Amino acid sequence: MTAQPNITSLCERCGQEHPDCVVCSPTNPVSLQLRPELRADGSVEAVFPCKSSFQGYTGILHGGVTAALLDGIMTHCLFAHDVSAVTAQLSIRFRQPIAIGTPLIARARRKRSHGPLHILEAELIQNGQIKATASAKFLEQQPTSSSHLTNRQLSST
């Protein structure tokens, strides 16, 4: 069982384990500069400005940036629960184009955990509309072993 979510865990994990992260590092010059905040229900949220430097097609946020935001906000949700884990499986649904120049809200919540496996959901919201959603399985990192789950184990959750 993981600890109660708290902002200290979120900030400490981020600084210790992701100092140069392309999604959240404050010192990496090419970082997306995502700054998640903990919500009372244990979810995390961040505002992302959707600058033109992150567009793919003209006026539209690049799909790879969309994927990175969804994956990153879910990782931070785990950090808030004092869990370090890597993405084992990520499924994204691109519902509508995300406009450049209009901020969006990235939000993630933990659905359930079973041993080292954590299931999360995330969404990107712009102008009150859900633009993209994701579900993911994260595998908790074991400091002294390199354990992994098989495809069969991942599929059964």
Coordinates of C-alpha atoms in Angstrom, one line a residue:
M1 CA 0.0 0.0 0.0
T2 CA 1.3 3.5 -0.8
A3 CA 1.4 6.5 1.5
Q4 CA -1.3 9.1 1.6
P5 CA -0.7 11.6 -1.2
N6 CA 1.2 14.7 -0.2
I7 CA 2.9 17.6 -1.9
T8 CA 6.2 17.0 -0.2
S9 CA 6.5 13.5 -1.8
L10 CA 5.5 15.0 -5.2
C11 CA 8.2 17.7 -5.0
E12 CA 10.9 15.6 -3.5
R13 CA 10.4 12.7 -5.9
C14 CA 10.4 15.0 -8.9
G15 CA 13.6 16.8 -7.8
Q16 CA 15.5 13.6 -6.9
E17 CA 14.4 11.3 -9.7
H18 CA 13.7 13.7 -12.6
P19 CA 16.2 16.5 -12.3
D20 CA 16.7 16.8 -16.0
C21 CA 13.2 15.5 -17.2
V22 CA 12.0 16.7 -20.6
V23 CA 8.5 17.1 -19.2
C24 CA 9.0 18.8 -15.8
S25 CA 12.6 19.9 -15.1
P26 CA 12.8 23.6 -14.2
T27 CA 16.5 23.6 -15.3
N28 CA 16.3 21.7 -18.6
P29 CA 16.1 24.4 -21.3
V30 CA 13.9 22.2 -23.6
S31 CA 11.6 21.0 -20.8
L32 CA 7.8 21.4 -21.1
Q33 CA 8.0 22.9 -17.6
L34 CA 5.0 21.0 -16.3
R35 CA 4.3 22.0 -12.7
P36 CA 1.7 19.6 -11.2
E37 CA -0.2 20.5 -8.1
L38 CA -1.8 18.0 -5.7
R39 CA -5.6 18.1 -5.3
A40 CA -7.6 17.1 -2.2
D41 CA -8.8 13.9 -3.8
G42 CA -5.2 12.6 -4.4
S43 CA -5.2 13.6 -8.1
V44 CA -2.7 16.0 -9.6
E45 CA -3.3 18.8 -12.1
A46 CA -1.1 21.2 -14.1
V47 CA -1.7 24.0 -16.5
F48 CA 0.2 23.9 -19.8
P49 CA 0.4 27.0 -22.0
C50 CA 0.5 25.2 -25.4
K51 CA 3.2 27.5 -26.9
S52 CA 3.8 27.5 -30.6
S53 CA 7.2 25.9 -30.2
F54 CA 5.3 22.6 -29.4
Q55 CA 3.1 22.5 -32.4
G56 CA 3.1 19.8 -35.1
Y57 CA 0.6 20.9 -37.8
T58 CA 0.1 24.6 -37.8
G59 CA -1.9 25.7 -34.8
I60 CA -2.1 22.2 -33.3
L61 CA -0.2 20.7 -30.4
H62 CA 2.1 17.9 -31.6
G63 CA 0.8 14.4 -30.7
G64 CA 4.1 13.4 -29.2
V65 CA 3.9 16.4 -26.8
T66 CA 0.4 15.3 -26.0
A67 CA 1.6 11.8 -25.1
A68 CA 4.5 13.2 -23.0
L69 CA 2.1 15.4 -21.1
L70 CA -0.3 12.6 -20.3
D71 CA 2.6 10.2 -19.3
G72 CA 4.2 12.9 -17.2
I73 CA 1.1 14.0 -15.3
M74 CA 0.5 10.3 -14.4
T75 CA 4.1 9.9 -13.2
H76 CA 3.6 12.9 -11.0
C77 CA 0.4 11.5 -9.6
L78 CA 2.5 8.4 -8.5
F79 CA 5.1 10.7 -7.0
A80 CA 2.4 12.4 -4.9
H81 CA 1.6 8.9 -3.6
D82 CA 5.3 8.4 -2.8
V83 CA 5.7 5.8 -5.6
S84 CA 8.5 5.7 -8.3
A85 CA 7.5 3.7 -11.3
V86 CA 8.1 3.5 -15.0
T87 CA 5.5 3.3 -17.8
A88 CA 4.8 -0.3 -18.7
Q89 CA 1.8 0.3 -21.0
L90 CA 0.2 3.5 -22.3
S91 CA -3.0 3.9 -24.3
I92 CA -4.0 7.3 -25.6
R93 CA -7.2 8.5 -27.2
F94 CA -6.8 11.7 -29.2
R95 CA -10.4 13.1 -29.2
Q96 CA -9.9 16.6 -30.7
P97 CA -7.0 18.7 -31.9
I98 CA -5.4 20.7 -29.1
A99 CA -5.1 24.4 -30.1
I100 CA -1.8 26.2 -29.8
G101 CA -1.9 29.5 -27.8
T102 CA -4.7 28.3 -25.4
P103 CA -3.7 26.8 -22.1
L104 CA -4.9 23.3 -21.2
I105 CA -5.3 21.5 -17.9
A106 CA -3.5 18.1 -17.5
R107 CA -5.1 15.9 -14.8
A108 CA -4.3 12.4 -13.5
R109 CA -5.7 10.1 -10.9
R110 CA -4.7 6.7 -9.7
K111 CA -7.4 4.0 -10.3
R112 CA -5.9 1.1 -8.4
S113 CA -2.6 -0.5 -7.4
H114 CA -1.8 -4.2 -7.0
G115 CA 1.7 -4.9 -5.7
P116 CA 4.2 -3.2 -7.9
L117 CA 1.6 -2.5 -10.7
H118 CA -0.3 0.8 -10.7
I119 CA -3.2 1.7 -13.0
L120 CA -3.7 5.4 -13.8
E121 CA -5.9 7.6 -15.9
A122 CA -5.3 11.1 -17.3
E123 CA -6.9 13.7 -19.4
L124 CA -6.1 17.0 -21.2
I125 CA -8.8 19.6 -21.0
Q126 CA -8.9 22.8 -23.1
N127 CA -11.7 25.4 -23.0
G128 CA -13.8 22.9 -20.9
Q129 CA -13.5 20.1 -23.4
I130 CA -11.7 16.9 -23.0
K131 CA -9.1 16.8 -25.9
A132 CA -7.2 13.6 -25.1
T133 CA -7.4 10.8 -22.5
A134 CA -5.0 8.1 -21.5
S135 CA -4.8 5.0 -19.3
A136 CA -1.6 3.5 -18.3
K137 CA 0.1 0.7 -16.3
F138 CA 3.1 1.7 -14.3
L139 CA 5.6 -0.7 -12.8
E140 CA 7.1 0.3 -9.4
Q141 CA 10.9 0.4 -9.4
Q142 CA 12.6 -2.0 -7.0
P143 CA 15.9 -0.4 -5.7
T144 CA 17.7 -3.8 -5.5
S145 CA 16.2 -5.9 -8.2
S146 CA 15.3 -5.6 -11.8
S147 CA 11.9 -7.3 -11.6
H148 CA 9.5 -7.0 -14.5
L149 CA 6.0 -8.2 -15.3
T150 CA 5.3 -10.4 -18.3
N151 CA 2.8 -9.4 -21.0
R152 CA 0.4 -11.9 -19.6
Q153 CA 0.6 -10.3 -16.2
L154 CA 0.1 -6.9 -17.6
S155 CA -2.9 -8.1 -19.6
S156 CA -4.6 -9.6 -16.7
T157 CA -5.0 -6.4 -14.7

